[in-house]
Coordinates of C-alpha atoms in Angstrom, one line a residue:
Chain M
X1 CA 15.3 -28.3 -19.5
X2 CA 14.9 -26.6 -16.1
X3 CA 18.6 -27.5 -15.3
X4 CA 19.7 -27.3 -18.7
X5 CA 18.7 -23.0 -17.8
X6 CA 20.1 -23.1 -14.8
X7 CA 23.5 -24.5 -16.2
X8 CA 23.9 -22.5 -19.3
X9 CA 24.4 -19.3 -17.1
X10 CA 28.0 -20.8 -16.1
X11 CA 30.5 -19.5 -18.4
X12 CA 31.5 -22.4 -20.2
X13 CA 28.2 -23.9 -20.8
X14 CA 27.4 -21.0 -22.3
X15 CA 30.3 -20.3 -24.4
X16 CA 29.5 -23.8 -25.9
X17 CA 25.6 -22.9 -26.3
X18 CA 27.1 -20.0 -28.4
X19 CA 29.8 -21.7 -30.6
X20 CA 27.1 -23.8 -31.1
X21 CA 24.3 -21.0 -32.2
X22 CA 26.1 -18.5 -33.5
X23 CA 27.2 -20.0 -37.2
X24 CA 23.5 -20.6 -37.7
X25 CA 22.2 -17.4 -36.2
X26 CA 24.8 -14.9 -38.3
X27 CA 24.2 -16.8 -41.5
X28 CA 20.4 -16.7 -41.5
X29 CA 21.2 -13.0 -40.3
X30 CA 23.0 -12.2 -43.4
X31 CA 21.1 -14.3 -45.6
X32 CA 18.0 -12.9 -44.9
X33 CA 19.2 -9.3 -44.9
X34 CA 20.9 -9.2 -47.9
X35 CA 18.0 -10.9 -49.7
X36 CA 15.9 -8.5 -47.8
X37 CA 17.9 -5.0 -49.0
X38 CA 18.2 -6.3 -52.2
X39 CA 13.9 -6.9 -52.6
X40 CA 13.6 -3.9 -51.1
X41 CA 15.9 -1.4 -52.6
X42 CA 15.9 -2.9 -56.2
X43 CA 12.6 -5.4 -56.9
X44 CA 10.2 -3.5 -54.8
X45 CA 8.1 -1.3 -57.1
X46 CA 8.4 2.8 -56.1
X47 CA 5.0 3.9 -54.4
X48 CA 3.1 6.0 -56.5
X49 CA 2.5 9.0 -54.1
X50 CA 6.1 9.3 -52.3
X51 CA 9.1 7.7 -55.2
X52 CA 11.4 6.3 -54.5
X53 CA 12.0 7.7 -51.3
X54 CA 9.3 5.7 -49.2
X55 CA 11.8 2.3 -48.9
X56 CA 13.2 4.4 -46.0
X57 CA 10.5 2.3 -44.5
X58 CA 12.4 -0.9 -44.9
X59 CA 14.8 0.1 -41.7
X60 CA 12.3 2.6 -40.2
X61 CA 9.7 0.2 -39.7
X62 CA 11.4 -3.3 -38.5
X63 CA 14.1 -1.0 -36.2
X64 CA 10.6 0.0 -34.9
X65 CA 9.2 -2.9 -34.7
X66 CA 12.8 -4.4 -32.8
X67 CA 12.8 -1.2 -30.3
X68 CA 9.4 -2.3 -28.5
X69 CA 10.0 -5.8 -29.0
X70 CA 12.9 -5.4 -27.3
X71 CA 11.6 -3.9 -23.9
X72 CA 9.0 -6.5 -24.0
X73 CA 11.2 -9.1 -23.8
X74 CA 13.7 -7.6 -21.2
X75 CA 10.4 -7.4 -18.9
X76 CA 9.7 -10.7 -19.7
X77 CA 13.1 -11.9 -19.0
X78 CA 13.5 -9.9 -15.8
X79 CA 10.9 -11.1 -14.3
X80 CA 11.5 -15.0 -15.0
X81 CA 14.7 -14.2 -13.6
X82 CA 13.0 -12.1 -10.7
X83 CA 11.2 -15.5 -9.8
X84 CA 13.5 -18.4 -10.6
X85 CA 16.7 -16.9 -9.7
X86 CA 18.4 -17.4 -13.4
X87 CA 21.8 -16.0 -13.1
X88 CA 22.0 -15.8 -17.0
X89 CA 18.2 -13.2 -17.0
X90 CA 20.4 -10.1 -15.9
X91 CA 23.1 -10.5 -18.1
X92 CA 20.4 -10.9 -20.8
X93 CA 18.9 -7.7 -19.9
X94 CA 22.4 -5.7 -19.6
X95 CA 22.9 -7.0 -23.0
X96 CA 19.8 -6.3 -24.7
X97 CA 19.1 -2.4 -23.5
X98 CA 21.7 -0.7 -25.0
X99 CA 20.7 -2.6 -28.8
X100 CA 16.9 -1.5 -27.4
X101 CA 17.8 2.1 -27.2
X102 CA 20.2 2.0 -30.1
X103 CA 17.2 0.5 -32.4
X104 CA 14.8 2.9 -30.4
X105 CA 17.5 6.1 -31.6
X106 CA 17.6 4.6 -34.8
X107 CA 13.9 4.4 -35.5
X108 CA 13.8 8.3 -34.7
X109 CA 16.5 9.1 -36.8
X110 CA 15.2 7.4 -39.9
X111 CA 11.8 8.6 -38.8
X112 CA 13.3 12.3 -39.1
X113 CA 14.9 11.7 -42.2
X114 CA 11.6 9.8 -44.1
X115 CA 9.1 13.3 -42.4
X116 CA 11.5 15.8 -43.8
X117 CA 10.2 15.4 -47.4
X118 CA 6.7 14.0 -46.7
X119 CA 5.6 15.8 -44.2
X120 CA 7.9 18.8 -44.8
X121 CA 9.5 18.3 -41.2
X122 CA 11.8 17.1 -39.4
X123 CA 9.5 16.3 -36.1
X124 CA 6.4 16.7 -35.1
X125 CA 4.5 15.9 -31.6
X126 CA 2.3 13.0 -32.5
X127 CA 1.3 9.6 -30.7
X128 CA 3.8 7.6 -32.0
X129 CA 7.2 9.4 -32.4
X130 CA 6.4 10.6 -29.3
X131 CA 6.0 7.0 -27.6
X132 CA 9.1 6.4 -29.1
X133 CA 11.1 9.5 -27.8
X134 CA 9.3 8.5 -24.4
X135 CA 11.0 4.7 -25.1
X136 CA 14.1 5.7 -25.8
X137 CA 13.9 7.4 -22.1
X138 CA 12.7 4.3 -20.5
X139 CA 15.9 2.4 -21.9
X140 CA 18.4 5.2 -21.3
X141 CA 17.0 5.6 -17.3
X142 CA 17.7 1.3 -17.1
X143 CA 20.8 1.5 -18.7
X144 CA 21.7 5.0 -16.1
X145 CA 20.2 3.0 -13.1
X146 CA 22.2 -0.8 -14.0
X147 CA 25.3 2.2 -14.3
X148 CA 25.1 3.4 -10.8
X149 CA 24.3 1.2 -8.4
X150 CA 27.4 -0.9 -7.7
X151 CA 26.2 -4.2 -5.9
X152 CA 25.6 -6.3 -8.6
X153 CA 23.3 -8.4 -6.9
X154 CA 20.6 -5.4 -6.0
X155 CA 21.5 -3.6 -9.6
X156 CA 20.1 -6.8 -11.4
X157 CA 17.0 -7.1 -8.5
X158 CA 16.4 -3.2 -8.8
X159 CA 16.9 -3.3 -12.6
X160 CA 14.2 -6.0 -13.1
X161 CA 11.9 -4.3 -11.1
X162 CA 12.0 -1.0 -13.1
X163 CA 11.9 -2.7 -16.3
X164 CA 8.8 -4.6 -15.0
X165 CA 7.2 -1.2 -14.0
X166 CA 8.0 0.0 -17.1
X167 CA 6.1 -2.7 -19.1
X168 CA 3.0 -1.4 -17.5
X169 CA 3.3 1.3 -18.0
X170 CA 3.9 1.0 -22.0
X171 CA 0.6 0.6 -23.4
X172 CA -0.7 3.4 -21.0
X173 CA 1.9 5.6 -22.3
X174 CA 1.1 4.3 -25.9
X175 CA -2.8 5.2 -25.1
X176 CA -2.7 8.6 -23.4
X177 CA -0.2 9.7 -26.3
X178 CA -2.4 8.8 -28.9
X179 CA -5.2 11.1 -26.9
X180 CA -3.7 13.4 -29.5
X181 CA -4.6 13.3 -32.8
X182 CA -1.8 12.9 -35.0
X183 CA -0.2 13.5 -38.5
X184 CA 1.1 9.8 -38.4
X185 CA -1.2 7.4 -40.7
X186 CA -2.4 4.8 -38.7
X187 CA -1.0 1.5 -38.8
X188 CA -1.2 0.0 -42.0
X189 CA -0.1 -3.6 -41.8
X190 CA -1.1 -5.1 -39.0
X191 CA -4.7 -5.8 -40.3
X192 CA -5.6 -9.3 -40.9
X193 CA -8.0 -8.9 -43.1
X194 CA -6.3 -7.4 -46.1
X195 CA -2.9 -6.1 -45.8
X196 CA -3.0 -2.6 -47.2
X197 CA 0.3 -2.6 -48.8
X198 CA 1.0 -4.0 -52.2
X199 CA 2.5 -7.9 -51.7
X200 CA 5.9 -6.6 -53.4
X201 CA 6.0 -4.0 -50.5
X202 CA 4.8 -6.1 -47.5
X203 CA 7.0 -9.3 -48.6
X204 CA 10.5 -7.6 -48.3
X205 CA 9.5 -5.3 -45.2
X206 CA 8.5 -8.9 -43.4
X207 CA 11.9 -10.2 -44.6
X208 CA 14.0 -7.2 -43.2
X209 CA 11.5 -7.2 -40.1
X210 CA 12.7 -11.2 -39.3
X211 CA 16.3 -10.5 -40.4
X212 CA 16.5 -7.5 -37.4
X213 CA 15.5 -9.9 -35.1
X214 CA 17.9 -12.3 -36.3
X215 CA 20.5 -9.0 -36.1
X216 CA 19.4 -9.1 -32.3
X217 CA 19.8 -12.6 -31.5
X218 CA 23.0 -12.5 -32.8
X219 CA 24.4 -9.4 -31.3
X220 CA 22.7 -10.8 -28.2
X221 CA 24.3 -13.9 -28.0
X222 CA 28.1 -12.0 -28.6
X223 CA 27.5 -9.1 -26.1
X224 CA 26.3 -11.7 -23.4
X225 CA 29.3 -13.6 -23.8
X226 CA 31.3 -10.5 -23.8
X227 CA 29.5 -9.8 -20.1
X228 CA 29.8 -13.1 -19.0
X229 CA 34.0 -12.9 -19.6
X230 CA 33.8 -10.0 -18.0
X231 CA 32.5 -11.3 -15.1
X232 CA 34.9 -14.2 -15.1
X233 CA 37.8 -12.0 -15.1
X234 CA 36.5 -10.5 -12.1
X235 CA 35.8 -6.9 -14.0
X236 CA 32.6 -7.4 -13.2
X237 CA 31.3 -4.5 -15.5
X238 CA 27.6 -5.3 -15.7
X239 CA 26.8 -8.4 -14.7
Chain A
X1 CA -9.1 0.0 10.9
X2 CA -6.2 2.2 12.5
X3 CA -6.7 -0.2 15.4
X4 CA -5.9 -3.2 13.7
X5 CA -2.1 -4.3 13.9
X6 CA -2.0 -4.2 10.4
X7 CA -1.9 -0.5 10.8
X8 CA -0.3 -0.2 14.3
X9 CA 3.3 0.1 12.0
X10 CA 1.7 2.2 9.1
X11 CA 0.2 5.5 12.0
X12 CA 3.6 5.1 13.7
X13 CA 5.8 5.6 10.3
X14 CA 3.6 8.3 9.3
X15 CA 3.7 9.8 12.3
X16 CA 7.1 9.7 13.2
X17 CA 7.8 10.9 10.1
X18 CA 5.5 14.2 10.3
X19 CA 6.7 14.9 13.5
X20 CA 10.9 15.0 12.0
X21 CA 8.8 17.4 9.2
X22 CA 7.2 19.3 11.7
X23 CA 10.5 20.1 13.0
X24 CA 12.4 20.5 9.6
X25 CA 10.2 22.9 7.9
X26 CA 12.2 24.2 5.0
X27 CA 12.1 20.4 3.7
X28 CA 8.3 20.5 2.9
X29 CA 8.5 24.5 2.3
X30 CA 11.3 24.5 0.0
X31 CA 9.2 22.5 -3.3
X32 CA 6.3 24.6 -2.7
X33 CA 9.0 27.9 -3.3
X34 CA 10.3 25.9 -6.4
X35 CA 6.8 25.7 -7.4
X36 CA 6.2 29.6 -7.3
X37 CA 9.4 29.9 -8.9
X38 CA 8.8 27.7 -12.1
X39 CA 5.9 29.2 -12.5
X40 CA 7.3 32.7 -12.2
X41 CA 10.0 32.0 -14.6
X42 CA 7.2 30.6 -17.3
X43 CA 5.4 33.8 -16.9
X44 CA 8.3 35.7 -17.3
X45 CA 9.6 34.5 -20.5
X46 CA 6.2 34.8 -21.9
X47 CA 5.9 38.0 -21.7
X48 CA 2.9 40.4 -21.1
X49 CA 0.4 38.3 -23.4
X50 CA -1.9 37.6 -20.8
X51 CA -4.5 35.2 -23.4
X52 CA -0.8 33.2 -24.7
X53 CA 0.1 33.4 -20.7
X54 CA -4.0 31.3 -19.6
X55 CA -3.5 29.5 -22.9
X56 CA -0.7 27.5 -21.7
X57 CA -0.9 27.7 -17.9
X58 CA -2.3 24.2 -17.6
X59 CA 1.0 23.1 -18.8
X60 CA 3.2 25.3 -16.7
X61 CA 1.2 24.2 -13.2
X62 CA 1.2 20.7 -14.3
X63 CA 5.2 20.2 -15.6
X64 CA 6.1 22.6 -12.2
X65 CA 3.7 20.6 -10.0
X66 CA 5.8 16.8 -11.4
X67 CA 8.7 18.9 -11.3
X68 CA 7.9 20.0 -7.2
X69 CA 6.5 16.2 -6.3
X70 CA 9.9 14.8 -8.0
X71 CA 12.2 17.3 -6.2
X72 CA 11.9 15.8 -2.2
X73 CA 12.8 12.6 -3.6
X74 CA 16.1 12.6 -1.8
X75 CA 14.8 13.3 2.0
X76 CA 12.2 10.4 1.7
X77 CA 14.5 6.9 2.5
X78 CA 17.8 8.0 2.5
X79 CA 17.7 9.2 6.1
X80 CA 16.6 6.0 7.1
X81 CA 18.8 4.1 5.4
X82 CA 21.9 5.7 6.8
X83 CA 20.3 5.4 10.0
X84 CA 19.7 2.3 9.7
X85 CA 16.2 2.6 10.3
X86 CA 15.7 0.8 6.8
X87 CA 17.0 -2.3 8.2
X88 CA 15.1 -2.2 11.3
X89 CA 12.0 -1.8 9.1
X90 CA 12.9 -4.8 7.1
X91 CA 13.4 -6.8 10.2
X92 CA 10.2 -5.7 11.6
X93 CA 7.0 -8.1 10.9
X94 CA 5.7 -4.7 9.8
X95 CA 4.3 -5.7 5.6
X96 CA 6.3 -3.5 3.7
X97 CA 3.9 -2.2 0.9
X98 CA 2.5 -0.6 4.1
X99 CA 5.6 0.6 4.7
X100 CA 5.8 2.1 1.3
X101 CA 2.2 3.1 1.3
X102 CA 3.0 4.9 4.6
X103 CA 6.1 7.1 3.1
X104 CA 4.1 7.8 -0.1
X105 CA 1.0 9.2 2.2
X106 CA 3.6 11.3 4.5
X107 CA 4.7 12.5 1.2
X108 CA 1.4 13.2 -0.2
X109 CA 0.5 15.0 3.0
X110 CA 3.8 17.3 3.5
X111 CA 3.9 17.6 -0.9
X112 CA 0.7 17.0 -2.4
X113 CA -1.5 18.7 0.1
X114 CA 0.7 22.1 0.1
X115 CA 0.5 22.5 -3.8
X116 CA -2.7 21.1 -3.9
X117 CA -3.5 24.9 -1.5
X118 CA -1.0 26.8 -3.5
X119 CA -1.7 26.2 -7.4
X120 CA -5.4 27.8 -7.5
X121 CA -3.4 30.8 -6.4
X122 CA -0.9 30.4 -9.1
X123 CA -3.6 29.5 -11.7
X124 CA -5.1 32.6 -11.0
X125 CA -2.0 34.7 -11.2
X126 CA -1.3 33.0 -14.8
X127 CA -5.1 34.4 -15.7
X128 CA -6.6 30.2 -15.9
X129 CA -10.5 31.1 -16.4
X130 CA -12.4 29.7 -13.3
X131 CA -13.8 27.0 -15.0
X132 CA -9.7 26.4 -15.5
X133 CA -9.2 26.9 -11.9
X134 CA -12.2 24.5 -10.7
X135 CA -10.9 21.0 -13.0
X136 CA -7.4 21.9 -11.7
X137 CA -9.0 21.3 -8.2
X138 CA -10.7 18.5 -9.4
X139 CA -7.5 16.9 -11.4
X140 CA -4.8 17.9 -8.5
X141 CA -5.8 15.1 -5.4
X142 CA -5.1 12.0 -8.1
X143 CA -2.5 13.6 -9.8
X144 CA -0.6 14.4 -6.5
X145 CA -1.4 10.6 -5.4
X146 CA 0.3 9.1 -8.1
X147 CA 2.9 11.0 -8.0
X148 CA 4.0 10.8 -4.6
X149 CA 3.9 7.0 -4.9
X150 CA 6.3 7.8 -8.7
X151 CA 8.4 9.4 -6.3
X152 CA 9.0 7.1 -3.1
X153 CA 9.6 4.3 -5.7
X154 CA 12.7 6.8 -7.3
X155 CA 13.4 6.9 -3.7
X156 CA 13.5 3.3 -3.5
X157 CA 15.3 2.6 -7.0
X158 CA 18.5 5.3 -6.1
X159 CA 17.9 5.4 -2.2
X160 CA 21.8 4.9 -1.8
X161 CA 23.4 6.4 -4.8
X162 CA 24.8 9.9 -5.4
X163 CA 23.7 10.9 -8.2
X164 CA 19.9 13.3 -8.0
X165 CA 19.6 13.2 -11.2
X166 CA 19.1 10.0 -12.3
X167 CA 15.4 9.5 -10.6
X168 CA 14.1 12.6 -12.8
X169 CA 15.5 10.0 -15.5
X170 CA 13.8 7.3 -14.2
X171 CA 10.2 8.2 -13.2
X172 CA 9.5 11.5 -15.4
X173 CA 9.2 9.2 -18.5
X174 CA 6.5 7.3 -16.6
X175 CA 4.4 10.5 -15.7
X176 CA 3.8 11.4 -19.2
X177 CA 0.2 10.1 -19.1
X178 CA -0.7 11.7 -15.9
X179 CA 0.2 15.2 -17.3
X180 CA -0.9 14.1 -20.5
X181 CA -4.8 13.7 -18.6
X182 CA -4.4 16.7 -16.1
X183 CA -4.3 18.8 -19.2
X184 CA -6.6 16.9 -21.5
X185 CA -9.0 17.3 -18.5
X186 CA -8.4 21.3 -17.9
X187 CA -8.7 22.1 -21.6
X188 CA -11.7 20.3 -21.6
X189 CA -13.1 22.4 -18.8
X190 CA -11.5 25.8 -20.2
X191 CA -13.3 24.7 -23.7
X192 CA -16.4 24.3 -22.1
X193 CA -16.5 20.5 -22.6
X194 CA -17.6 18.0 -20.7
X195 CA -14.2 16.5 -18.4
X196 CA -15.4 13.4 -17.4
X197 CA -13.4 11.1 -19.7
X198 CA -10.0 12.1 -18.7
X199 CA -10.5 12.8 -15.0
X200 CA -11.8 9.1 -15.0
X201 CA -9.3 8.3 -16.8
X202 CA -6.7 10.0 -14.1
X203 CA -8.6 8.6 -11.5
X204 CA -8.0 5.8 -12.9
X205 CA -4.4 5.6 -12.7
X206 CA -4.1 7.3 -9.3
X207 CA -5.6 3.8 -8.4
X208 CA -3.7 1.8 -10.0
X209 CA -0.7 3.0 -9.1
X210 CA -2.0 3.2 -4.9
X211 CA -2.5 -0.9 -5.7
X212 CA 0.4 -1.6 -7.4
X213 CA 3.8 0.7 -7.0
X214 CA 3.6 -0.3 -2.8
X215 CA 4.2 -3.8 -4.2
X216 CA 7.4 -2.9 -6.5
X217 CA 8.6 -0.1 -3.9
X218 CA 8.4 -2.9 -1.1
X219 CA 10.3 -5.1 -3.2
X220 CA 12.6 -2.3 -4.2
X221 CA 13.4 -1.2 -0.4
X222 CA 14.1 -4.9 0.4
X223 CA 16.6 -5.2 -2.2
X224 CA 18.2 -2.4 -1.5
X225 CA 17.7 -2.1 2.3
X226 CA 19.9 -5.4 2.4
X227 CA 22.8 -4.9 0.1

């Protein structure tokens, strides 16, 4: 296993890992997504207060979910690749921040576009779009900072640290935001007890929330590759 | 404890470092003038509304006071690493989060201290109420801690790179709770509420980060002192 790692981050270990993954990946992808849009824009009852125009929250809310997952993962990454010297953690992280901040934009925009007729505007300051806007930062400064420093070897070293700094901060961020109080409604489905979203609602939203992250694997797997020939072509771009 | 070796390396960096200060006055002088002048420029574009004008200067002396801290960024490694005195630091048995600990302190001294003197002054001239005026003292030594260590470790991250802009983009996201508390705790004062929660709070973090960034600025400096 521990060599297994260590090989895959040669380019054509890795190009077989993919071939390999990929088919499966994209087709549970697509599978799940277009059962997911389908449950959500046509089966899924309209909510009584807000019509039809609440399944916004189909996109809004896994692209949501997907932006902090995202910069979790990175961290995680970096720093296993801070320790054991994986060649193949960098190019993981190069590949997965500018997806982060393009789920993290994402999530803003359709956040914009759901408050305009519920709330009756476009933004507001509160705890969470806030956090989001302050995400969206954090991924924009990595991807700035893996832009400008041109020794690959101390871009990935000084990248991994930032993104590990980062992580900290997150949930202090997320806490000292929500010092506010807030127009959002607090979260709604992640309590274990009783869910309190109507099963035809929280079904498809947990379908399109598994079929981003399938999206992400996938788009992953193709923009590491896309680094890694890069690399081997000596354009050394970001890896 | 200055007389243990541990420390021999952390007095002579923080010495040697406020003596080239000492010497080079308009670098410590010139964020304390940016400082007036944010400030200035707030109270000019509000206007004559003096109760609009104390209503938000907690926010104007906290964004100018990030704003001042972030600005010396440039002056704080990047001498010594075209020197060379970066490598002869990472060649030195000298630990390096002392290393880092000691540029954040010479920073918080020549900084930090200065508009820690100045911003009571320009709290008054924004028309803060005293009770404004005294949580600001009390919130400014943490805040300023914190964010002279933000600031060494932007050093750190862009130490050889042209660009100035990109450590606003890189540490300014992560001061959001710090202003976020510094205000919360003035407010609190102004509205005659107790202040205790977020100055512990601030405190809070001004610890954290004097335990932890030396750690990720040393291993930032090492990577970057050696490429």
């Amino acid at each position: 296993m521990w060599n297994w790692l260590h090989q895959l981050a040669s380019p054509p270990c890795f190009n077989r890992f993919v071939a390999m993954l990929l088919p499966w990946l994209a087709a549970a992808w697509l599978t799940t997504f277009m059962i997911g849009l389908w449950w959500s824009l046509v089966k899924a009852p309209a909510d009584y207060q807000q019509g039809e125009g609440y399944r916004i929250i189909f996109i809004h809310v896994p692209a949501a979910w997907l932006s902090l997952f995202i910069y979790v993962v990175m961290a995680s990454v970096a720093a296993i690749g801070l320790v054991w010297k994986f060649k193949l953690a960098p190019v993981f992280t190069a590949a997965s921040a500018p997806l982060g901040a393009a789920f993290t934009a994402l999530t803003l925009v359709t956040g914009s576009v759901w408050g305009k007729p519920m709330w009756g505007t476009w933004w507001v300051w509160d705890a969470r779009l806030t956090s989001e806007l302050i995400l969206l930062f954090l991924y924009l400064g990595y991807i700035a900072l893996q832009n400008t420093i041109s020794d690959v070897r101390s871009r990935n070293q000084a990248g991994a640290i930032l993104l590990i700094v980062g992580v900290v901060n997150i949930p202090i961020i997320h806490y000292s935001v929500e010092w506010w109080n807030t127009l959002h409604q607090p979260a709604s489905i992640m309590k274990f007890d009783s869910p309190s979203v109507h099963p035809q609602m929280l079904y498809p939203l947990l379908l399109m929330a598994i079929s981003f992250k399938l999206f992400y694997g996938t788009a992953l797997l193709l923009a590491m590759q896309c680094i890694l020939w890069q690399r081997q072509r000596g354009g050394n771009e970001y890896a | 404890m200055y007389s243990s070796p541990l420390f021999k390396g952390y007095r002579a960096i923080v010495q040697r470092d406020l003596t080239s200060l000492r010497r080079r006055p308009f670098d410590w002088l010139l964020p304390l003038a940016f400082f007036m002048l944010v400030n200035m420029l707030f109270a000019i574009a509000i206007g004559g509304d003096r109760t609009a004008l104390a209503n938000v200067a907690p926010a104007i002396i906290w964004s100018a006071v990030l704003l001042a801290a972030l600005l010396t960024h440039d002056g704080i490694l990047r001498p010594d690493y075209e020197s060379g005195f970066m490598e002869q630091l990472l060649l030195s048995p000298h630990p390096l989060p002392l290393v880092a600990l000691a540029k954040s302190s010479v920073h918080w001294l020549t900084t930090g201290v200065p508009l820690m003197l100045v911003a009571p002054l320009v709290a008054m001239m924004l028309g803060l109420s005293p009770r404004g005026i005294q949580a600001l003292l009390l919130t400014l030594p943490p805040t300023t801690i914190a964010m002279s260590l933000l600031t060494v470790f932007a050093a750190a991250l862009t130490v050889g790179q042209k660009n100035h802009l990109l450590a606003t983009l890189l540490v300014l996201p992560l001061t959001i709770p710090l202003l976020i508390f510094a205000v919360a705790t003035i407010d609190s004062a102004v509205a005659g509420q107790s202040l205790l929660a977020p100055a512990a709070l601030l405190s809070a973090l001004a610890i954290l980060a004097l335990t932890l960034l030396p750690l990720a600025i040393a291993g930032v400096i090492r990577i970057m002192g050696g490429q």
